[in-house]
Coordinates of C-alpha atoms in Angstrom, one line a residue:
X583 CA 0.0 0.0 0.0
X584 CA 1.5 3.4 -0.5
X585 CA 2.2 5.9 1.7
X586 CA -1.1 8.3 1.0
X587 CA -3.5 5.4 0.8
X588 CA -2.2 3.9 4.3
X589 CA -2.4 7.7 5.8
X590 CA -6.2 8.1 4.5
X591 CA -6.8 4.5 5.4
X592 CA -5.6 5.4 9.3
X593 CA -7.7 8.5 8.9
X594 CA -10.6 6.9 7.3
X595 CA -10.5 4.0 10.1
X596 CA -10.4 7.0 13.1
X597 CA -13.5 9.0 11.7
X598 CA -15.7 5.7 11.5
X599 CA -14.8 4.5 15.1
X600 CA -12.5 1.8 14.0
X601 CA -9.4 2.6 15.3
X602 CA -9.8 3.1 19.0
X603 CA -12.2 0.8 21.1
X604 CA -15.1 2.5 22.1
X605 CA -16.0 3.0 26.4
X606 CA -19.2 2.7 27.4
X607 CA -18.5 5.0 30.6
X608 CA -17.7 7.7 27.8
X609 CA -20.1 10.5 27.9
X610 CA -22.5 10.4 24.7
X611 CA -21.7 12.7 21.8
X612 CA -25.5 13.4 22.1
X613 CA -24.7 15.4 25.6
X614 CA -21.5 16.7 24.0
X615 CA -24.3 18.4 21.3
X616 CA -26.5 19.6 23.1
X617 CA -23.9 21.7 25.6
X618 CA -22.7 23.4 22.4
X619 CA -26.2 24.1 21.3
X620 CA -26.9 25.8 24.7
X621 CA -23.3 27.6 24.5
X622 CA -24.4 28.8 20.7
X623 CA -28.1 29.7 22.5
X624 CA -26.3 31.7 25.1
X625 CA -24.0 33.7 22.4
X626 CA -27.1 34.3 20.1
X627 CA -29.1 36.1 23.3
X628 CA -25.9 38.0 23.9
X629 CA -25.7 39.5 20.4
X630 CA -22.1 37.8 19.9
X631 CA -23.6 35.2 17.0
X632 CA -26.1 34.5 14.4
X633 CA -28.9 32.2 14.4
X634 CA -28.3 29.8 11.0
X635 CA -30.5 31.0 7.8
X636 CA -32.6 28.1 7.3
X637 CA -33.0 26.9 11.0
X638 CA -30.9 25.2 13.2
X639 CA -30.0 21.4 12.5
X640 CA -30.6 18.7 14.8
X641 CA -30.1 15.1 13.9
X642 CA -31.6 12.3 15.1
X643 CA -32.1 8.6 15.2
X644 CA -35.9 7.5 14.7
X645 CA -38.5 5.0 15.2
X646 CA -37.3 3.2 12.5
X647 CA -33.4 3.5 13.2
X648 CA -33.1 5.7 10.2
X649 CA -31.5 9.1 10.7
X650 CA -33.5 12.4 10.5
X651 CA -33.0 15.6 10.4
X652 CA -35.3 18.5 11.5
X653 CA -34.4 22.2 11.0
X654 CA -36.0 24.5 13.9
X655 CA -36.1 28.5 14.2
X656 CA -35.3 31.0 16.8
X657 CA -38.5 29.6 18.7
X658 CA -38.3 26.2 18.6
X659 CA -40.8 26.0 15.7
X660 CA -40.2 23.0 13.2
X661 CA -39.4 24.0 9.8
X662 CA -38.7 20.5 8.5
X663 CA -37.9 17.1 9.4
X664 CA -36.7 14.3 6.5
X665 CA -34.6 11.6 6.2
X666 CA -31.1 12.0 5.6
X667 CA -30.4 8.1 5.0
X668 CA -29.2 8.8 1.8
X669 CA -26.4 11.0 2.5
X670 CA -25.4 9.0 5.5
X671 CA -22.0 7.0 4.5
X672 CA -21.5 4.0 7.0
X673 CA -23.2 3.0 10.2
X674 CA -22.0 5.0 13.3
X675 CA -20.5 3.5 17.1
X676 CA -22.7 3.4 19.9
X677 CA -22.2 6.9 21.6
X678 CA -21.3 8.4 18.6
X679 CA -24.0 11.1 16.6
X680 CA -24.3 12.7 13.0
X681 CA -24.1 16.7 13.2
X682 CA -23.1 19.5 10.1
X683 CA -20.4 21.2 10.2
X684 CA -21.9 24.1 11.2
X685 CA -23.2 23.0 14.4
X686 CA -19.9 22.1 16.0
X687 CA -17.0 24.6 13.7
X688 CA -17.5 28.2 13.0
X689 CA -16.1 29.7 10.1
X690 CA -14.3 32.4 11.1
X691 CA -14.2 35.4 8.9
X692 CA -11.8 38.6 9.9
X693 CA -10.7 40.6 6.9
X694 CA -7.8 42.8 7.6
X695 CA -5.3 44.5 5.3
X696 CA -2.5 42.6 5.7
X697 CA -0.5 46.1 5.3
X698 CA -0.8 47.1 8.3
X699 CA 1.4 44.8 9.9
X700 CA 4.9 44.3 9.7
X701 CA 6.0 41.4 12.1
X702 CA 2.6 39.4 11.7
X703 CA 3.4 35.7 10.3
X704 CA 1.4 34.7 7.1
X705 CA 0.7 31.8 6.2
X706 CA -0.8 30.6 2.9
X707 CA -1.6 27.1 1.3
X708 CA 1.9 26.5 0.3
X709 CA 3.1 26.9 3.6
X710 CA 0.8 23.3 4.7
X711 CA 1.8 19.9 3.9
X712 CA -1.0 18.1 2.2
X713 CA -2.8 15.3 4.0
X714 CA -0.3 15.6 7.0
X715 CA -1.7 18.7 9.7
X716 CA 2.3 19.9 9.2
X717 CA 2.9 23.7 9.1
X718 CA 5.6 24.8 7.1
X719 CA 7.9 27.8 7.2
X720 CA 6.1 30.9 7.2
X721 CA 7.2 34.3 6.4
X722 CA 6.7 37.6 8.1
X723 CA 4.5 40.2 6.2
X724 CA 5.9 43.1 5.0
X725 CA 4.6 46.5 3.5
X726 CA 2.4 45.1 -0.2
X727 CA 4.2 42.1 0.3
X728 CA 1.2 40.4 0.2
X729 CA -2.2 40.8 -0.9
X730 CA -5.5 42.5 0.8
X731 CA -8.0 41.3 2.3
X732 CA -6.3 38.0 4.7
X733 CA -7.8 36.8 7.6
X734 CA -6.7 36.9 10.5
X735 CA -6.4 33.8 13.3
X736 CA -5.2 32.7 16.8
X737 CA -3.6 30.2 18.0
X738 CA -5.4 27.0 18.3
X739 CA -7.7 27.5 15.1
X740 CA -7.5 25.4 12.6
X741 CA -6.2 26.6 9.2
X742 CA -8.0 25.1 6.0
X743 CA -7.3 25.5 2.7
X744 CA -10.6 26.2 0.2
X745 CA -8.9 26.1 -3.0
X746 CA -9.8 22.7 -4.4
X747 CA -5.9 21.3 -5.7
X748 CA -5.3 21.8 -2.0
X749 CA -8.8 21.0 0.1
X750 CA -6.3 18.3 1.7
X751 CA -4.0 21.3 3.4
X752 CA -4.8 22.2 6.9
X753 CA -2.8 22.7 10.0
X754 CA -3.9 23.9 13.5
X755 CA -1.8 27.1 13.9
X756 CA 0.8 27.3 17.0
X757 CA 0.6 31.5 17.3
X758 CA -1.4 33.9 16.2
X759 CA -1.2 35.8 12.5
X760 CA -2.7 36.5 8.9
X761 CA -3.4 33.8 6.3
X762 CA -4.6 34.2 2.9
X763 CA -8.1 34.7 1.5
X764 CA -7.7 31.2 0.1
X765 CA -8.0 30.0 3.7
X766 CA -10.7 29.7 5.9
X767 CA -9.4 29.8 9.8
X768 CA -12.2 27.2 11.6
X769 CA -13.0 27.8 15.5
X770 CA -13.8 23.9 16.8
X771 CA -15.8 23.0 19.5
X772 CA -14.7 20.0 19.7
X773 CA -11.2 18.2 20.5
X774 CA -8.8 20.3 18.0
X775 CA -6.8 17.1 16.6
X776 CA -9.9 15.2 16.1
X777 CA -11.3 17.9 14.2
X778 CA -7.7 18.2 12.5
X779 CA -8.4 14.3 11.2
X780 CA -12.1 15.3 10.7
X781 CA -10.4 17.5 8.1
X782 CA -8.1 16.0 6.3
X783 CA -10.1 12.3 5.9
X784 CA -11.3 11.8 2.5
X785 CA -15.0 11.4 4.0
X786 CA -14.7 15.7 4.6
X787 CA -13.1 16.3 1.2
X788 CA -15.5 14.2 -1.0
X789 CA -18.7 16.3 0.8
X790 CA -16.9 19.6 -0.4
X791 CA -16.6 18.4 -3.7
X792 CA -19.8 17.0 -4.2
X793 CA -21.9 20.4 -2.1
X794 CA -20.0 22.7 -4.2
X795 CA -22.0 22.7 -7.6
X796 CA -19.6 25.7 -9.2
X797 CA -17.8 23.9 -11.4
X798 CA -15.9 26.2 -13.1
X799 CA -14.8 28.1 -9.9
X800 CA -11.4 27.1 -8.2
X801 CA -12.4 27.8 -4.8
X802 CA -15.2 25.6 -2.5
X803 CA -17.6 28.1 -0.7
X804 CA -19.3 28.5 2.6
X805 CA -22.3 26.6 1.7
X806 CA -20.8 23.5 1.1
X807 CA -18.5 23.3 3.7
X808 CA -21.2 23.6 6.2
X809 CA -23.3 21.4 4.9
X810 CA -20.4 18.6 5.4
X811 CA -22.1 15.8 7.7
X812 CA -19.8 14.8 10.6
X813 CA -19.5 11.6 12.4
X814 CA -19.0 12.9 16.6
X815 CA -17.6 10.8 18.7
X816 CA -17.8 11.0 22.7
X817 CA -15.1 14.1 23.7
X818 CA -13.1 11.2 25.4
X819 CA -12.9 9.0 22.2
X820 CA -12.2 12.1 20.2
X821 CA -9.2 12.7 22.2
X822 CA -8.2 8.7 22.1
X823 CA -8.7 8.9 18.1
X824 CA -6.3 12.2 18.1
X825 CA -3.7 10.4 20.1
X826 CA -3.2 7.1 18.1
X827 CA -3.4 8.9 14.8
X828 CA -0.4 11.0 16.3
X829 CA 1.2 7.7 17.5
X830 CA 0.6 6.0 13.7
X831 CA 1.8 9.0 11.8
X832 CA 5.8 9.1 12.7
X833 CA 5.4 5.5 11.8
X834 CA 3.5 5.7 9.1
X835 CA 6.4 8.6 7.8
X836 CA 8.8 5.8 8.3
X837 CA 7.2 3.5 6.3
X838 CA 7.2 6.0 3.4
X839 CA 10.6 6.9 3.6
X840 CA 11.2 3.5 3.0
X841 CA 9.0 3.1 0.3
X842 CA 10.3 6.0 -1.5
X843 CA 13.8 4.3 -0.9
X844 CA 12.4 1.4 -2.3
X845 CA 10.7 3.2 -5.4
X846 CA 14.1 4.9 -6.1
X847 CA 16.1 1.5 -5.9
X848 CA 13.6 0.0 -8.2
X849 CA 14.2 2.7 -10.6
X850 CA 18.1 2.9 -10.6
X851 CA 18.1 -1.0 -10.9
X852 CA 18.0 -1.6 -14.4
X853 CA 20.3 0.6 -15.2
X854 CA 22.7 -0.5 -12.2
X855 CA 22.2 -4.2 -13.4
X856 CA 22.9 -2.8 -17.3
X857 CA 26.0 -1.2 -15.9
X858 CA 27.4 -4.2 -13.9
X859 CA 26.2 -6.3 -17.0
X860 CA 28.3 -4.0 -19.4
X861 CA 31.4 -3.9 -17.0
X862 CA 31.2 -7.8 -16.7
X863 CA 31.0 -8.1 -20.7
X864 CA 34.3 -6.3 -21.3
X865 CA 36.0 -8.3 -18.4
X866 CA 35.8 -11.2 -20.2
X867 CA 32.7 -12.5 -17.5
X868 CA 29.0 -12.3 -19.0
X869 CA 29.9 -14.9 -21.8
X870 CA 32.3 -18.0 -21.7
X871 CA 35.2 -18.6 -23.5
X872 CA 35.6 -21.4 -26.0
X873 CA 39.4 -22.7 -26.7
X874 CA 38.8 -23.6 -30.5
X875 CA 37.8 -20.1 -30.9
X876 CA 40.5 -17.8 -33.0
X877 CA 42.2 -16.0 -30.7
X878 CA 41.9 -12.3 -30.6
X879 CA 45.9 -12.0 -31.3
X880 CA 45.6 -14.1 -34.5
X881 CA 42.7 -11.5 -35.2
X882 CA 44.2 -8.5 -34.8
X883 CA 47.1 -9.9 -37.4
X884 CA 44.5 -10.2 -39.4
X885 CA 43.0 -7.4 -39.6
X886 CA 46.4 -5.7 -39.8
X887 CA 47.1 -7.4 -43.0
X888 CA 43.8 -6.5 -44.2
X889 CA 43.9 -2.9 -43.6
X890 CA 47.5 -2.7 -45.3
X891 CA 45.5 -4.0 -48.5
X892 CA 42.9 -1.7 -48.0
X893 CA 45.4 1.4 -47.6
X894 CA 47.4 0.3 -51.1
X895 CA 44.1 0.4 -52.6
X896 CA 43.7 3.6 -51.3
X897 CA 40.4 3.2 -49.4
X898 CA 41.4 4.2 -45.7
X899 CA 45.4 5.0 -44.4
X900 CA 47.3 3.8 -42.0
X901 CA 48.5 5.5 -38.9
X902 CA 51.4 8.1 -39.0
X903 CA 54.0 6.2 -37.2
X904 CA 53.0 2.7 -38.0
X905 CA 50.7 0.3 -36.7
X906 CA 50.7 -0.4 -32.9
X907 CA 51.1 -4.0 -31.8
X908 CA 50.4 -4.8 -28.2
X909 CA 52.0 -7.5 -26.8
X910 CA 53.0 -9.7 -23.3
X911 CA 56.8 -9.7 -22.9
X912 CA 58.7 -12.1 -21.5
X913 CA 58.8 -11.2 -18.0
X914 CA 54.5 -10.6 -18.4
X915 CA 54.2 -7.3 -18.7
X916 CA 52.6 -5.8 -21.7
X917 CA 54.7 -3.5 -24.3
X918 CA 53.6 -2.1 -27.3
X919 CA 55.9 -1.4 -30.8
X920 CA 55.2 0.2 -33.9
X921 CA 55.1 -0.8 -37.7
X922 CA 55.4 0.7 -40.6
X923 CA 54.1 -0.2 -44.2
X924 CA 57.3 -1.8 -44.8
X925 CA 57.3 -3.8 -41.8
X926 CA 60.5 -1.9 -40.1
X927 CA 59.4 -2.0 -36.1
X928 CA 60.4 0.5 -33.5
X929 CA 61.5 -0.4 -29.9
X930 CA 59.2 -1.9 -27.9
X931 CA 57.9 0.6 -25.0
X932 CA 56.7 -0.9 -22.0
X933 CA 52.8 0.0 -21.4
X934 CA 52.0 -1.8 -18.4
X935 CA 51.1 1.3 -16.2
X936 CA 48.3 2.2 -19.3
X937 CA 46.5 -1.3 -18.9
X938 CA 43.7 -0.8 -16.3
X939 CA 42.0 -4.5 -16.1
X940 CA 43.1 -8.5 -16.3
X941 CA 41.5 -10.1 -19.3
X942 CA 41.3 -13.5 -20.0
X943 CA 43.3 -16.0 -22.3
X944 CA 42.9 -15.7 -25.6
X945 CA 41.6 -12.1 -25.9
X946 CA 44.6 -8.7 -26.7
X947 CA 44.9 -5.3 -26.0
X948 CA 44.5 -3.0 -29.0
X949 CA 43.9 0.7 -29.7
X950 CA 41.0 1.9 -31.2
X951 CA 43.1 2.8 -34.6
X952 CA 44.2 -0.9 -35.2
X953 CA 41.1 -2.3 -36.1
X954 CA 38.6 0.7 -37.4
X955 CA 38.3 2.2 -41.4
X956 CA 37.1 5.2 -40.1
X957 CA 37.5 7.5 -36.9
X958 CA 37.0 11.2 -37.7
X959 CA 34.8 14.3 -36.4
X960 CA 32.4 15.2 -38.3
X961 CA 33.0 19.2 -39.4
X962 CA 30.7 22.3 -39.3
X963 CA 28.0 22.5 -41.9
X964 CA 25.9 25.3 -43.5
X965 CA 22.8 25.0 -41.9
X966 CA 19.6 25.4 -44.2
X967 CA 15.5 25.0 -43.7
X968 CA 15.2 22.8 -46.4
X969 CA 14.6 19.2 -44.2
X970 CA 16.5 16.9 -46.5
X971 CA 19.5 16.4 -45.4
X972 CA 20.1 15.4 -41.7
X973 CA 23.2 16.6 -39.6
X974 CA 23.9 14.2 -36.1
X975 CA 24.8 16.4 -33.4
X976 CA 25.5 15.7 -29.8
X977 CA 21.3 16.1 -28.9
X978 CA 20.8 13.4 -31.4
X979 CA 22.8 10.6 -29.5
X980 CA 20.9 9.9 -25.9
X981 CA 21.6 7.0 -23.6
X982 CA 18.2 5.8 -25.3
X983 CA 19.2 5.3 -28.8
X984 CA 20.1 7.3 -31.7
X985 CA 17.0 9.8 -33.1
X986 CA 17.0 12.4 -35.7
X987 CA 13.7 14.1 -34.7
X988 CA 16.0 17.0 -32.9
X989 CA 18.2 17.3 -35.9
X990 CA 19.2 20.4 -38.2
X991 CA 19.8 19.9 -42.2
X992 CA 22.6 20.4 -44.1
X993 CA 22.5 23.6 -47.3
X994 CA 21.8 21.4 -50.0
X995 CA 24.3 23.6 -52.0
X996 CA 26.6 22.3 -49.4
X997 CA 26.2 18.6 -50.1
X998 CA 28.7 18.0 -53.0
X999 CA 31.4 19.2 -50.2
X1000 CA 31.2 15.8 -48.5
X1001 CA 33.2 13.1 -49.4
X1002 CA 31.7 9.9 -49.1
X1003 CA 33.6 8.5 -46.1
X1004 CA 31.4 11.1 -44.6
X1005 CA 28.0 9.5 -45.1
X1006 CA 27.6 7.7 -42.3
X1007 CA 27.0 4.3 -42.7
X1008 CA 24.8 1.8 -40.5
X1009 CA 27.0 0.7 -37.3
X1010 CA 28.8 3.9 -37.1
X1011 CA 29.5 4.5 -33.6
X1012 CA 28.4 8.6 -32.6
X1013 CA 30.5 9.6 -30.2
X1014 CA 29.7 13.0 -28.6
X1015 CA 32.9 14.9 -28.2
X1016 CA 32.9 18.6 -27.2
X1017 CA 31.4 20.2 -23.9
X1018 CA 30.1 19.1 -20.5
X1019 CA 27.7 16.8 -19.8
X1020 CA 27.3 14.9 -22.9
X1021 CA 30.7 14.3 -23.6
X1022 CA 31.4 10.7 -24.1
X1023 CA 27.8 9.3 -25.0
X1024 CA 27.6 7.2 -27.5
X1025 CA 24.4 6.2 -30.2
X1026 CA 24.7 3.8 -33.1
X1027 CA 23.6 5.3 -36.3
X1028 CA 20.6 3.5 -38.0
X1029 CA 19.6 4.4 -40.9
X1030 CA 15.8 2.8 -40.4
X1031 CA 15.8 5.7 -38.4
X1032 CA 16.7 8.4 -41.1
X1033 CA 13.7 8.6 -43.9
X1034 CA 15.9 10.7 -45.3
X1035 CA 18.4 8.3 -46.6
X1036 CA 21.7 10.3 -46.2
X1037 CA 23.5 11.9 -42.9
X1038 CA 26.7 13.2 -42.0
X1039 CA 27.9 14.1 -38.5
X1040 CA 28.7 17.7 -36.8
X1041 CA 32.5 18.8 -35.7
X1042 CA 31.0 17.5 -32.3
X1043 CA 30.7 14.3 -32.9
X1044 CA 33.8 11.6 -33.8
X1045 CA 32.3 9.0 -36.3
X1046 CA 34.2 5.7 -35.6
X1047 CA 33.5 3.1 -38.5
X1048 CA 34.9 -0.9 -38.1
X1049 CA 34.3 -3.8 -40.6
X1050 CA 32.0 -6.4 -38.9
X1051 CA 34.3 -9.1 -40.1
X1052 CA 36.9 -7.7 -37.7
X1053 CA 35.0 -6.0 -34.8
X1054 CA 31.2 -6.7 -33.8
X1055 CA 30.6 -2.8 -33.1
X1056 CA 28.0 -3.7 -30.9
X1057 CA 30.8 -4.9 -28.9
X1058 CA 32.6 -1.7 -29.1
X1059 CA 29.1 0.4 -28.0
X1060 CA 29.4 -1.9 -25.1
X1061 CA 32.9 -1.4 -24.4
X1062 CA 32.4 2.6 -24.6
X1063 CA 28.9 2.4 -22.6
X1064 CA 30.7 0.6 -19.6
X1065 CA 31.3 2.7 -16.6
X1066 CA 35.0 2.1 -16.7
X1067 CA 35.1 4.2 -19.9
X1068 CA 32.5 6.6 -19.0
X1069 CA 33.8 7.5 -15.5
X1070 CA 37.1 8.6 -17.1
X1071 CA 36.0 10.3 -19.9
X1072 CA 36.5 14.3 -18.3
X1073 CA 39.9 13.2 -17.1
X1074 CA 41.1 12.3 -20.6
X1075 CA 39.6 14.8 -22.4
X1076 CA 41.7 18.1 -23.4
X1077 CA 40.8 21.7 -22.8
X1078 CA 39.4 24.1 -20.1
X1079 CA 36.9 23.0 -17.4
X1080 CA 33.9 24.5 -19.5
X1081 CA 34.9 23.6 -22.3
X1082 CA 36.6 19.9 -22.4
X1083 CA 36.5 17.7 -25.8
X1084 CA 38.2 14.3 -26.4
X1085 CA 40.7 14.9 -29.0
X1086 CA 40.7 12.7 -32.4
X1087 CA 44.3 11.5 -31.2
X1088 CA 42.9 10.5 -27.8
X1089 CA 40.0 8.3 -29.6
X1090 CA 42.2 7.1 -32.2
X1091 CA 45.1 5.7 -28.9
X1092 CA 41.8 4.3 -27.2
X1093 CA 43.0 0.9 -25.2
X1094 CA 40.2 -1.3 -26.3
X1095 CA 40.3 -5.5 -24.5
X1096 CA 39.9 -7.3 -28.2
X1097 CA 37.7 -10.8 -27.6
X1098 CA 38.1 -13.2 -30.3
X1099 CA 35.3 -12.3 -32.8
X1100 CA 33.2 -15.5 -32.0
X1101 CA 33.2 -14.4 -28.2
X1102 CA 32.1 -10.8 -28.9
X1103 CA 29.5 -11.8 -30.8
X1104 CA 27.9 -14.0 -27.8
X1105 CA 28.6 -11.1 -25.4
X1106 CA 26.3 -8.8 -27.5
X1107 CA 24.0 -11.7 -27.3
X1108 CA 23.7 -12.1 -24.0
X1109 CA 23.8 -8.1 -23.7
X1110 CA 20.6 -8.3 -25.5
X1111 CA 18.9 -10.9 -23.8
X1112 CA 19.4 -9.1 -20.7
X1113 CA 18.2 -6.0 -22.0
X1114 CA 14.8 -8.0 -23.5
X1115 CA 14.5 -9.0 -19.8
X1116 CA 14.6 -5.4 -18.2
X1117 CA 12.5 -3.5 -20.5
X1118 CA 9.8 -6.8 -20.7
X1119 CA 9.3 -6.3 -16.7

């Protein structure tokens, strides 16, 4: 159950004598009545009240056990006298009566300017905690700080909010001071906490709803709320109520507090259990390792030999300086050498401090250079309001997926500028590159996603571009999704602290742990089973 329905529940249970056993040495709340219809007698002869337009109410049980109720004048004469069974909501306790609200609360109304007084606390709906009786920090009125016509109260009164969003806010206030005309201060005759939970139950709020037949106005009126039919219990079982509600309520807090703990672990889980799922795939951990698999080393020569084909056909070059190898010397530490199109190698450099994590047998260290076509950013276009041709930037690649429906369009005048390695291809990986709080995320491009057929990134974004046969790049989104990567990402990236970007050198020397192909591709497997799993909960 959640927090608000177990508070109204406890309230709900108090107002229809549930909560509290009831004593039958307790005075009836029929004598409780009738001494505060002879108080309100006394006050009417003494000129300090107002007999009620339309007769005073007394409600009764008759003949029959149904309820009644008979409105009388000044003299005692009978006005009327009907059944109310029909708006009655639940049988009542022995000792307990049916009365309106306005035979047991006054409304108190006492307009003042409100600037006229300069150390006077105000208090206003937003200042009450809905459905909890707590009064928040108020503020002192100043000169036209706030507006005319507030009421003022005292100590003791209850404060209840009429505007309908917030029927559920009321406090009893600890001083005297002003609150706003949206409030209505109420003067109880009976117990003040009962009359508190009276208040905020639902049984109170629905009979203001359903009285107040303006639809179209925000506010409830006077009408209504003293119309609102209140179950009265004897004084001493009001006061019994009051103190097991205030006994509940700290618990009751508790139990939300650790519901809302809950809620919040709840949320954050599948996105803790994708992280720990990601950090274990690149670990060498989510999937197992098979020994007749072609190891990651014989791979990565592979793919070396490959790409120097590729460059002497002229469709991608290979790395100023030579290709880097990365290696386990003999004393097991890892070093790393470079090799030029010729095959001349320079000295080996020992890279040991650079490795951050074991990895298993079979699978090598690489940088990102070694085994891509393509890593480049994208550059800065001529931007035109002809929708045809779609530029990525950083907004287009969220943690959700790759989606066009934020980007801007390339000058179609402009297009013939782009060479084709810049038409981004499905797979590409879209790294965002430049400022704070993006840097670092990643989206695959799909082009099931582009109706437009044609795309090219912005100078924020790095395009990295593999062949499948070499690298699964789903693999590689995994690898740059893990938190090891994203947790470092500001403290390799280059520049001021407002403006940092990962530099196309610092993507291009990435140290990426190189399963053998048949192994990546059951990690992205079981990455995606995983992921069916989360979002089908």
């Amino acid at each position: 159950m959640k927090t608000k329905d177990l508070k109204n529940s406890i309230l709900q249970m108090a107002v229809e004598g549930k909560l509290v056993p009831q004593d039958p040495n307790d005075e009836p709340a029929s004598i409780l009545l009738e001494h505060i219809r002879e108080e309100k007698h006394r006050l009417i002869t003494e000129g300090k009240a107002k007999f009620p337009k339309g007769g005073e109410s007394i409600i009764y049980t008759a003949s029959d056990g149904s309820p009644y109720e008979k409105r009388v004048d000044a003299r005692g004469r009978v006005l009327s006298d009907e059944s109310i069974a029909d708006e009655v909501p639940f049988e009542l306790p022995e000792g307990w009566c049916w009365a309106r609200l306005e035979n047991v609360i006054e409304i108190a109304s006492n307009l003042v300017d409100p600037r006229e007084y300069e150390t006077v606390l105000h208090v206003a709906p937003d200042n009450i905690e809905k459905g909890t009786g707590k009064l928040l920090d108020c503020r002192t009125v100043l000169e036209d700080s706030v507006k005319s016509n507030n009421h003022r109260f005292s100590s003791g009164q209850i404060l209840y909010s009429k505007i309908r969003p917030a029927l559920k806010k009321a406090a009893i206030a600890p001083f005297d001071g002003l609150c706003s005309a949206d409030m209505y201060p109420l003067d109880s005759n009976l117990d003040t906490p009962f009359t508190l939970i009276l208040v905020l139950s639902d049984l109170f709020t629905h009979q203001v709803l359903k009285g107040d037949t303006r639809v179209k106005m925000p506010k409830t009126n006077q009408k209504a709320l003293r119309a609102v039919l209140l179950p009265i219990p004897p004084l001493a079982e009001q006061r019994r109520i009051a103190e097991r509600v205030a006994e509940l309520m700290p618990l009751v807090e508790a139990y939300g507090e650790l519901e809302d703990a809950r809620e919040a672990l709840d949320a954050a889980l599948p996105d803790r259990l994708r992280r720990s799922v990601l950090q274990e795939a690149v670990r060498g951990r989510l999937a197992p390792q098979d020994p007749s698999d072609e190891p990651a080393g014989e791979l990565l020569g592979r793919i070396r030999a490959e790409r120097r084909a590729l460059a002497a056909e002229g469709k991608m070059k290979l790395p100023r300086g030579g290709e880097s190898v990365i290696f386990t010397g003999s004393d097991g530490r890892r070093y790393e050498k470079r090799v030029d199109a010729k095959g001349r190698e320079t000295e080996p450099v020992c890279i040991e401090d650079e490795i951050p994590f074991e990895i298993p047998e079979g699978w090598a260290w690489a940088r990102l250079e070694t085994f891509t076509t393509y890593i480049q950013r994208g550059k800065t276009p001529k931007y035109s309001t002809v929708e045809r041709y779609p530029v990525v930037a950083q907004k287009c690649n969220q943690w959700s997926g790759f989606s066009l429906e934020q980007a801007k369009f390339v000058d179609p005048d402009t297009v013939s500028s782009y060479t084709s390695e810049r038409i981004l291809l499905d797979g590409d990986l879209l790294l965002n590159s430049t400022g704070l709080g993006t840097l670092g995320r990643m989206a695959i491009y799909d082009s099931s996603k582009n109706r437009h057929g044609w795309a090219v990134a912005d100078s924020h974004v790095t395009v990295i571009r593999t062949i499948n046969e070499w690298i699964d790049y789903r693999y590689l989104f995994a690898f740059f999704t893990n938190p090891s990567v994203q947790s470092t990402i500001e403290s390799i990236a280059s520049g001021s602290t407002k403006q940092k970007e990962l530099t196309q050198t610092t993507v291009r020397n990435y140290l990426v742990p190189i399963p053998p192909l048949a192994e990546q591709h059951r990690i992205v497997e079981r990455i995606d089973r995983f992921s069916y799993l989360l979002t089908s909960q």
